[in-house]
């Protein structure tokens, strides 16, 4: 059995692990990273990137489909478009492949050694990796667990046959005629809307009274409206119960307690993700847990000396950029820098149609802390949004009433994901309403909606 030793060993090369390893390498830390699959983890291979590629293709297809027969107000007329999903998926796989090589190259450039295989703890300083060429033992002074998360499987709707996970949905060879989506969270709606645009008849089954239930109703209203416009049936307060005997329908208990069938050739289950805490010897090292996640402190240290944990395995929000920020911080701590988690916000984006962004506190959360001011500016009054046929939606700014410190920013609208950077920066810099209102925003852009929302909260919006 081969043996190597290093200062830092990172388990998992998702956004958390690979960023940690690259930064550690840059800082001259002797680093090894172990990955069982492809570099980039869930995010790059079966998450953020491939889903956004598919969503983009679906948007383009729908845009063109809307121009058939001169229906488009833009005056463009085309004949019926045709979608070849295998080509779309091949294009998406090409992007993923390029990024896989990019991450592998960045790790190499930073001097990080990559070991391919599944890692299992032997003890708090030793890991054994099953590689293609046999077992490899790695001893390390410090270990970072970045094992990520996996889709939750329902016992009464196990993955297989017509029942698919988000991973399977990203690799279909044909658009399902009828798609049932179990779970109306962001992953279910992003993919459900994309398939509806590509021509599938989509039904969303959500147990809670609302879809995207973690966001307030005002914010999600434009998305709900668009779901209806796309012909997506949304069953709220409804429970998926299983697969019909023939395998061609989803059994559902509706909000009023009636049993019904939703016919479907594919059933996409997106009811959440669970941390990967099994199969790598967690029992060998006996870490404290926080529910199903690994408990960490504000430096991502676990309960065992010399072991850190980052990313989805450590809790919500399970987002790539949180994992990356934790990875970068831990690398610097390992290199001897003084760092701890001091972030004011982790922006979150839903790539639904329209898109949705939140950063910082919601109006409800802010209200619980004291008196607040809210400024909301609708895209219906924004010139750029009008030129993009994207008038539905708004930017909303939430600030303390006394000193105008901005506590939260939300937006819903076409393309607002790109505003997440401005929102995050404003919160991180401790901006007041006057700072945003006093910043010249380029015209005509949707960003002006941000400035106008701050002006509105101050009582003197200009364009409304
Ligand atoms: C469909 C979908 C869309 C998403 N969209 C977004 C989005 O738009 N924005 C966003 O921020 N987030 C999005 N996410 C979530 C995002 O993918 C995760 O938050 C992110 O990947 C977490 O990073 P991580 O490094 O913690 O773990 P992961 O990315 O899950 O990576 C963990 C890696 O560890 C490896 N591994 C695990 N155990 C071992 C072991 N014992 N030995 C060796 N290797 C091991 C795995 O193979 C995996 O590659 C999406 C997720 C899905 C499923």
Short mmCIF file of N, CA and C in Angstrom, two decimals, residues 15-16 43 48 312 317-325:
data_model
loop_
_atom_site.label_atom_id
_atom_site.label_comp_id
_atom_site.label_asym_id
_atom_site.label_seq_id
_atom_site.Cartn_x
_atom_site.Cartn_y
_atom_site.Cartn_z
N UNK A 15 -16.98 23.07 -5.10
CA UNK A 15 -16.55 24.47 -4.96
C UNK A 15 -15.89 24.77 -3.62
N UNK A 16 -16.33 24.11 -2.56
CA UNK A 16 -15.71 24.32 -1.25
C UNK A 16 -14.29 23.77 -1.25
N UNK A 43 -21.83 21.27 -8.06
CA UNK A 43 -22.09 22.55 -8.71
C UNK A 43 -21.71 22.52 -10.19
N UNK A 48 -25.23 23.85 -10.44
CA UNK A 48 -25.33 25.24 -10.90
C UNK A 48 -25.11 25.38 -12.41
N UNK A 312 -21.69 22.28 1.79
CA UNK A 312 -23.03 21.73 2.03
C UNK A 312 -23.08 20.76 3.22
N UNK A 317 -27.09 28.09 4.22
CA UNK A 317 -27.62 27.77 2.92
C UNK A 317 -26.66 26.92 2.10
N UNK A 318 -27.21 25.87 1.50
CA UNK A 318 -26.36 24.98 0.70
C UNK A 318 -26.16 25.64 -0.66
N UNK A 319 -25.19 26.51 -0.74
CA UNK A 319 -24.92 27.26 -1.95
C UNK A 319 -23.42 27.23 -2.26
N UNK A 320 -23.12 27.24 -3.54
CA UNK A 320 -21.72 27.10 -3.97
C UNK A 320 -20.85 28.23 -3.43
N UNK A 321 -21.37 29.46 -3.46
CA UNK A 321 -20.52 30.59 -3.06
C UNK A 321 -20.27 30.61 -1.55
N UNK A 322 -21.18 30.02 -0.77
CA UNK A 322 -20.90 29.89 0.67
C UNK A 322 -19.74 28.90 0.86
N UNK A 323 -19.84 27.76 0.15
CA UNK A 323 -18.79 26.75 0.24
C UNK A 323 -17.43 27.34 -0.16
N UNK A 324 -17.43 28.14 -1.25
CA UNK A 324 -16.16 28.72 -1.72
C UNK A 324 -15.58 29.69 -0.69
N UNK A 325 -16.45 30.53 -0.11
CA UNK A 325 -15.97 31.51 0.87
C UNK A 325 -15.41 30.79 2.10
#
